[in-house]
Amino acid sequence: MPARKNSLQTDQIRSAVDAVVAEVEVIESFGKVIDHIAELSDLQINRFGICVVTADGDVVTGGEADHPFPIQSISKVFALTMALEAHGDDVWKRVGREPSGDPFNSIIDLERMKGVPRNPFINAGALVVVDMLLDREKPRHEDVAAFLAEHIGSDEFDVDPEIFDKEAKGGYTNRALANLAKSFDNFHHEVDDVLKVYVRQCAIALTCRQLALAGRYLMLAPPGGRKKTSIEEAHRVRRINSLMLTCGQYDGAGDFAYRVGLPAKSGVGGGILAVVPHVASIAVWSPGLDDNGNSLLGTIALERLSERLGWSVFGNLPPKDV
Amino acid sequence: MPARKNSLQTDQIRSAVDAVVAEVEVIESFGKVIDHIAELSDLQINRFGICVVTADGDVVTGGEADHPFPIQSISKVFALTMALEAHGDDVWKRVGREPSGDPFNSIIDLERMKGVPRNPFINAGALVVVDMLLDREKPRHEDVAAFLAEHIGSDEFDVDPEIFDKEAKGGYTNRALANLAKSFDNFHHEVDDVLKVYVRQCAIALTCRQLALAGRYLMLAPPGGRKKTSIEEAHRVRRINSLMLTCGQYDGAGDFAYRVGLPAKSGVGGGILAVVPHVASIAVWSPGLDDNGNSLLGTIALERLSERLGWSVFGNLPPKDV
Amino acid sequence: MPARKNSLQTDQIRSAVDAVVAEVEVIESFGKVIDHIAELSDLQINRFGICVVTADGDVVTGGEADHPFPIQSISKVFALTMALEAHGDDVWKRVGREPSGDPFNSIIDLERMKGVPRNPFINAGALVVVDMLLDREKPRHEDVAAFLAEHIGSDEFDVDPEIFDKEAKGGYTNRALANLAKSFDNFHHEVDDVLKVYVRQCAIALTCRQLALAGRYLMLAPPGGRKKTSIEEAHRVRRINSLMLTCGQYDGAGDFAYRVGLPAKSGVGGGILAVVPHVASIAVWSPGLDDNGNSLLGTIALERLSERLGWSVFGNLPPKDV
Amino acid sequence: MPARKNSLQTDQIRSAVDAVVAEVEVIESFGKVIDHIAELSDLQINRFGICVVTADGDVVTGGEADHPFPIQSISKVFALTMALEAHGDDVWKRVGREPSGDPFNSIIDLERMKGVPRNPFINAGALVVVDMLLDREKPRHEDVAAFLAEHIGSDEFDVDPEIFDKEAKGGYTNRALANLAKSFDNFHHEVDDVLKVYVRQCAIALTCRQLALAGRYLMLAPPGGRKKTSIEEAHRVRRINSLMLTCGQYDGAGDFAYRVGLPAKSGVGGGILAVVPHVASIAVWSPGLDDNGNSLLGTIALERLSERLGWSVFGNLPPKDV
């Protein structure tokens, strides 16, 4: 008894992607690139890429879908998945599941909650998640890179060395967050060790194509599809998707939910991973960010695509052509 | 190009509702009834009702679907709808659209945001919304009761006089919130006048059947359905649905999103209104509340129903019977 | 075994006051007058008055020592004295005694402290103190005006009607604070009743001469002096003086303590009452306020006077003329 | 024109000290010793020592005045003095001077103030002060130990190795505070380097006799006394004394000011340094702490001594024996 029609013709998706790429190309407001990423030699703010992978495995691309960019906070989704695979619901003893009214790196919230971060997508929560990953004796995947390699089906991607170096040196807010969690006994490993792993996973550079492939598990196999999904995996993915929708866009989650209507996670590198459950995994990239730290063109592209294909989970407009 | 299949057989829904009612009946943990509601003479904590109205107009009920209860905070959804109809996007100049990390009646957040409540479903936001309703010279509906009468198609419901009296006398936190908003010039009318209207709409007593009928506009007419939906209305409803999902359950929005996976708004009277876009409008009621102030049995019922019918917007489990 | 020499020659004080008046006259930076006080018809920002009353009863004046001004928050000192006379240490069950790191009218602190204001000199605390005054069945003084009349030895002063009218109409922040305290059951009377009394006492207009006379009880009779001080009264005054020093100047208490070195309470009307225990009661007035809401010229005058007469409780400079 | 009589007979002080020691001995409520200090092998909670050094240089002791204890936060006074000597008023660009309403190690306040700690006696402020000490190219004193050696006139004291080891290993809250200050560019040196210096100065163990001698500079030479005080030094000391009075006792500053009425700084090691300007430097020690982290018996002893000798800066009781 499927709730979603999973047989959207791939060519319908392709024509929607083409239209969106054309629309995005003429937009001349790009937002801002964050400082240490702006220094990357080859960066131009108007770059844009998109890739959609369907439940049936079809891949539709547009723009610079094969240009790598650091995934940054999108890595939090994969780390959380790994932590849930390893620790199950014990994860929720150490990190909350509710949206936060404070900015993504706010330390106030962490003190008020006695060292338990509000959710796994604010920085404090992501650091505790990585701390949990280091708890595992025999991890299924050694790290996020290994997790990604399996899900993409290729390890042809790198940690961006410039990004890694720059972020490894600073990160004082993250160090403050980690030490505060540790002061409340919610951090088991050395802060420096955890931060190194954290910075490394943030600096992984993927293309839109790779990111959309990596996100396929989040759409869940369509009912009747080829891949078998266990109940456990379905529960896990549903949890992650709901967190992406309520907490995935920093302080702009509410507006993003309205405009795009899909579970998604953004990163300050300009990438966004979005999921249409049972239907598609989408990755977009454009380095200019809006005031909330989400890719400005990327968000517009997802908004247009979702509208054209009737993908918002909150209800869709009457079809234009009827 | 619809994303949702809207042709679920009504008898499938009926059998799911029957199953859920049976399951709920044997649960023996009911949560707590809040004080001044607990004093109502006829209240028994194990009462439960449910009503589902489909996009095609079929009505499926279970339990005490015709027992009236005060809708309390669910009225915020209807007041917001009226404010958006009257003022359009100007609403967002006076109230935010983002989830709040603070409890629903927290005054801290309001001071930090200089009198602009975080969203229209926390008390401060709902008070500002009612203040906006009083701004209108010629309102389309005089008040929430009139709005409900039109959408239900009947005015056979009342304001619960006991609830109204009790809440009109106290409400010091709400008075504090309203005065604080007024100190920041974000409140145009007399605090007492607004509070009276606010308390009145909270005290409206509806049955599950009436509430589900009232919520029909939130599912949007199914693509190809009989009723025409304007683009403007579709945008408005999508906005409301996204707010219900991200902010509709006080501090339990994250967990509710995971468990039920539907836009919904709860009230301390024990009612919850939930929406399956393009598919169904659902009302449940049971007066015992969980720690976050949401109906305990009502949430369980919605969770089970959503799971049985594959309605979660975050992806659904593999069908059990396939 | 007195710690303070109380025999400073009155003519030394007079010559110091004269010197300070001359110094203040040439200062050309006056700060800002708050809005609704600035509208008073006769107000000029460079006005300045001072009066010192010695332990022996001598009165030394300078500038416009007989021009009345609204005492505003200075009334909090007298209301607190009355509350301590009526309720003794029970006062501290309903209001704290510690400095606040938040601005004087911050509601955040009040919510965090569950309705118990941090100290009696922030607005929330002063409102609770007035609420306590209304608890008394047979008050020794009917209100602050009666208290002042006794201590000044004359009732030739008025409530400024313009100030009273303006402040009675608004005061939304105070209403918010009072309602929030009431929501925590730390407010026994009607908010409107308490606010009326509060606004009235703030609008009392005294001259520097009257204010300094009113403050005589705060210096405590000098050891060996004519007036007998009870142990109870000495304890009460010591408590008030310590609160004035730690909390008497809004968010500028730390700097004021350093610069002036005396217990003091300021009001946004431009007045400051300062105490040299066992030695003198001082009132200054100048309507221009610094960024913390304290009289700019008044603070400078007290700083210079304290320095010239070696009155700082934190140690004094080597005498200039030795 | 001195405000304070500085010729209290030393035998009056001696008899008051004897009386206080006798009174303290019969008290049987000792407070609590903090964990890692409680583990010290020789610690007994009822130990007590006191030393008063007069302006004339007389030394009066009582109890275990020669038993060393870690000075802990009292070191913040000496570090601040050194920073003011080295950087003058530039110190106040990096740390505030106002009391804090939050507990002494609260990180919330630091974020709200954008990395500028509220005052130099909360931990964040003390860490920034130590960071400033490391800025100096040619420090007058290499560190707090050197400063103390000069002021005591002897270097016969040690850093407690047990305390140093225990505190050097943990300190996650301090690490969080330091990193947060660094994230706001208000920390110039490596966090680890600063923390090492900080922990070392906290672990210095002094006797009451040594501590009272070290604090002599805070009473300022009495007017007419032998030692010449520069205007600069007098200003510096007055600033420190005013900070000690308003911020020296964590969240108990208000109550301490009332009860004792003297500038003072406490440490969790159970020591308190208090100053009677122009009259005396006092050190007390007893390891049991009250709820605010101040020595319980030490505070009582200071309260009794201040009362007996009429030392409160807020006015004194009528003499009992006159």
PDB file of C-alpha atoms in Angstrom, chain C residues 80-187:
ATOM      1  CA  LEU C  80      12.699  48.424  50.476  1.00  0.00           C
ATOM      2  CA  THR C  81      13.261  50.071  53.845  1.00  0.00           C
ATOM      3  CA  MET C  82       9.521  50.051  54.494  1.00  0.00           C
ATOM      4  CA  ALA C  83       9.243  46.401  53.442  1.00  0.00           C
ATOM      5  CA  LEU C  84      12.094  45.430  55.764  1.00  0.00           C
ATOM      6  CA  GLU C  85      10.481  47.352  58.621  1.00  0.00           C
ATOM      7  CA  ALA C  86       7.195  45.552  57.998  1.00  0.00           C
ATOM      8  CA  HIS C  87       8.302  42.040  57.054  1.00  0.00           C
ATOM      9  CA  GLY C  88      11.870  41.689  58.320  1.00  0.00           C
ATOM     10  CA  ASP C  89      13.862  38.893  56.719  1.00  0.00           C
ATOM     11  CA  ASP C  90      10.741  37.446  55.116  1.00  0.00           C
ATOM     12  CA  VAL C  91      11.437  39.962  52.374  1.00  0.00           C
ATOM     13  CA  TRP C  92      14.274  37.699  51.219  1.00  0.00           C
ATOM     14  CA  LYS C  93      11.925  34.814  50.594  1.00  0.00           C
ATOM     15  CA  ARG C  94      10.472  36.761  47.706  1.00  0.00           C
ATOM     16  CA  VAL C  95      13.415  38.721  46.338  1.00  0.00           C
ATOM     17  CA  GLY C  96      17.147  37.967  46.093  1.00  0.00           C
ATOM     18  CA  ARG C  97      20.118  39.978  47.308  1.00  0.00           C
ATOM     19  CA  GLU C  98      22.687  39.436  44.592  1.00  0.00           C
ATOM     20  CA  PRO C  99      23.859  41.655  41.754  1.00  0.00           C
ATOM     21  CA  SER C 100      22.395  40.899  38.354  1.00  0.00           C
ATOM     22  CA  GLY C 101      24.427  40.591  35.184  1.00  0.00           C
ATOM     23  CA  ASP C 102      21.385  41.451  33.097  1.00  0.00           C
ATOM     24  CA  PRO C 103      19.996  44.923  32.399  1.00  0.00           C
ATOM     25  CA  PHE C 104      17.738  46.360  35.070  1.00  0.00           C
ATOM     26  CA  ASN C 105      14.468  45.456  33.420  1.00  0.00           C
ATOM     27  CA  SER C 106      15.462  42.080  31.997  1.00  0.00           C
ATOM     28  CA  ILE C 107      12.742  39.487  32.061  1.00  0.00           C
ATOM     29  CA  ILE C 108      15.106  36.651  31.203  1.00  0.00           C
ATOM     30  CA  ASP C 109      16.589  36.612  34.654  1.00  0.00           C
ATOM     31  CA  LEU C 110      13.167  36.552  36.248  1.00  0.00           C
ATOM     32  CA  GLU C 111      12.089  33.478  34.303  1.00  0.00           C
ATOM     33  CA  ARG C 112      15.352  31.712  35.040  1.00  0.00           C
ATOM     34  CA  MET C 113      14.925  32.409  38.746  1.00  0.00           C
ATOM     35  CA  LYS C 114      11.324  31.112  38.708  1.00  0.00           C
ATOM     36  CA  GLY C 115       9.773  34.452  39.507  1.00  0.00           C
ATOM     37  CA  VAL C 116      12.129  35.503  42.308  1.00  0.00           C
ATOM     38  CA  PRO C 117      13.817  38.726  41.189  1.00  0.00           C
ATOM     39  CA  ARG C 118      17.563  38.860  41.652  1.00  0.00           C
ATOM     40  CA  ASN C 119      17.525  41.913  43.901  1.00  0.00           C
ATOM     41  CA  PRO C 120      15.129  44.641  45.057  1.00  0.00           C
ATOM     42  CA  PHE C 121      16.628  47.344  42.828  1.00  0.00           C
ATOM     43  CA  ILE C 122      15.932  45.798  39.441  1.00  0.00           C
ATOM     44  CA  ASN C 123      12.403  46.602  38.330  1.00  0.00           C
ATOM     45  CA  ALA C 124      11.028  43.127  38.924  1.00  0.00           C
ATOM     46  CA  GLY C 125      12.348  43.195  42.475  1.00  0.00           C
ATOM     47  CA  ALA C 126      10.984  46.658  43.167  1.00  0.00           C
ATOM     48  CA  LEU C 127       7.554  45.551  41.943  1.00  0.00           C
ATOM     49  CA  VAL C 128       7.564  42.560  44.263  1.00  0.00           C
ATOM     50  CA  VAL C 129       8.640  44.857  47.115  1.00  0.00           C
ATOM     51  CA  VAL C 130       5.666  47.152  46.447  1.00  0.00           C
ATOM     52  CA  ASP C 131       3.429  44.076  46.301  1.00  0.00           C
ATOM     53  CA  MET C 132       4.736  43.220  49.771  1.00  0.00           C
ATOM     54  CA  LEU C 133       3.983  46.723  51.045  1.00  0.00           C
ATOM     55  CA  LEU C 134       0.337  46.206  50.101  1.00  0.00           C
ATOM     56  CA  ASP C 135       0.296  43.068  52.270  1.00  0.00           C
ATOM     57  CA  ARG C 136       0.572  45.024  55.491  1.00  0.00           C
ATOM     58  CA  GLU C 137      -2.589  45.507  57.425  1.00  0.00           C
ATOM     59  CA  LYS C 138      -1.545  48.533  59.428  1.00  0.00           C
ATOM     60  CA  PRO C 139       1.444  50.032  57.707  1.00  0.00           C
ATOM     61  CA  ARG C 140       3.677  52.329  59.746  1.00  0.00           C
ATOM     62  CA  HIS C 141       3.691  54.622  56.726  1.00  0.00           C
ATOM     63  CA  GLU C 142       0.888  54.537  54.215  1.00  0.00           C
ATOM     64  CA  ASP C 143       3.235  54.819  51.266  1.00  0.00           C
ATOM     65  CA  VAL C 144       6.643  56.073  50.210  1.00  0.00           C
ATOM     66  CA  ALA C 145       5.362  59.647  50.242  1.00  0.00           C
ATOM     67  CA  ALA C 146       4.421  59.306  53.907  1.00  0.00           C
ATOM     68  CA  PHE C 147       7.769  57.690  54.670  1.00  0.00           C
ATOM     69  CA  LEU C 148       9.554  60.556  52.946  1.00  0.00           C
ATOM     70  CA  ALA C 149       7.473  63.188  54.716  1.00  0.00           C
ATOM     71  CA  GLU C 150       8.528  61.784  58.074  1.00  0.00           C
ATOM     72  CA  HIS C 151      12.192  61.494  57.180  1.00  0.00           C
ATOM     73  CA  ILE C 152      12.391  64.860  55.473  1.00  0.00           C
ATOM     74  CA  GLY C 153      10.373  66.461  58.227  1.00  0.00           C
ATOM     75  CA  SER C 154       8.059  68.127  55.738  1.00  0.00           C
ATOM     76  CA  ASP C 155       5.445  67.088  53.192  1.00  0.00           C
ATOM     77  CA  GLU C 156       6.081  69.994  50.863  1.00  0.00           C
ATOM     78  CA  PHE C 157       6.680  67.887  47.797  1.00  0.00           C
ATOM     79  CA  ASP C 158       4.435  66.461  45.107  1.00  0.00           C
ATOM     80  CA  VAL C 159       3.928  63.610  42.724  1.00  0.00           C
ATOM     81  CA  ASP C 160       4.820  65.040  39.321  1.00  0.00           C
ATOM     82  CA  PRO C 161       1.504  64.761  37.438  1.00  0.00           C
ATOM     83  CA  GLU C 162       3.052  64.760  33.940  1.00  0.00           C
ATOM     84  CA  ILE C 163       5.450  61.952  34.851  1.00  0.00           C
ATOM     85  CA  PHE C 164       2.744  59.989  36.619  1.00  0.00           C
ATOM     86  CA  ASP C 165       0.359  60.231  33.676  1.00  0.00           C
ATOM     87  CA  LYS C 166       2.946  59.235  31.114  1.00  0.00           C
ATOM     88  CA  GLU C 167       4.275  56.303  33.092  1.00  0.00           C
ATOM     89  CA  ALA C 168       0.861  55.077  34.200  1.00  0.00           C
ATOM     90  CA  LYS C 169      -0.246  54.673  30.590  1.00  0.00           C
ATOM     91  CA  GLY C 170       2.693  52.640  29.353  1.00  0.00           C
ATOM     92  CA  GLY C 171       4.912  50.462  31.438  1.00  0.00           C
ATOM     93  CA  TYR C 172       4.435  47.330  29.369  1.00  0.00           C
ATOM     94  CA  THR C 173       7.768  45.891  30.432  1.00  0.00           C
ATOM     95  CA  ASN C 174       6.805  46.374  34.068  1.00  0.00           C
ATOM     96  CA  ARG C 175       3.441  44.768  33.394  1.00  0.00           C
ATOM     97  CA  ALA C 176       5.250  41.845  31.787  1.00  0.00           C
ATOM     98  CA  LEU C 177       7.550  41.504  34.790  1.00  0.00           C
ATOM     99  CA  ALA C 178       4.694  41.706  37.282  1.00  0.00           C
ATOM    100  CA  ASN C 179       2.582  39.151  35.412  1.00  0.00           C
ATOM    101  CA  LEU C 180       5.526  36.801  35.119  1.00  0.00           C
ATOM    102  CA  ALA C 181       6.161  37.042  38.869  1.00  0.00           C
ATOM    103  CA  LYS C 182       2.441  36.412  39.362  1.00  0.00           C
ATOM    104  CA  SER C 183       2.597  33.353  37.115  1.00  0.00           C
ATOM    105  CA  PHE C 184       5.143  31.979  39.602  1.00  0.00           C
ATOM    106  CA  ASP C 185       2.890  32.905  42.562  1.00  0.00           C
ATOM    107  CA  ASN C 186       5.295  35.600  43.719  1.00  0.00           C
ATOM    108  CA  PHE C 187       2.801  38.426  43.435  1.00  0.00           C
TER     109      PHE C 187
END
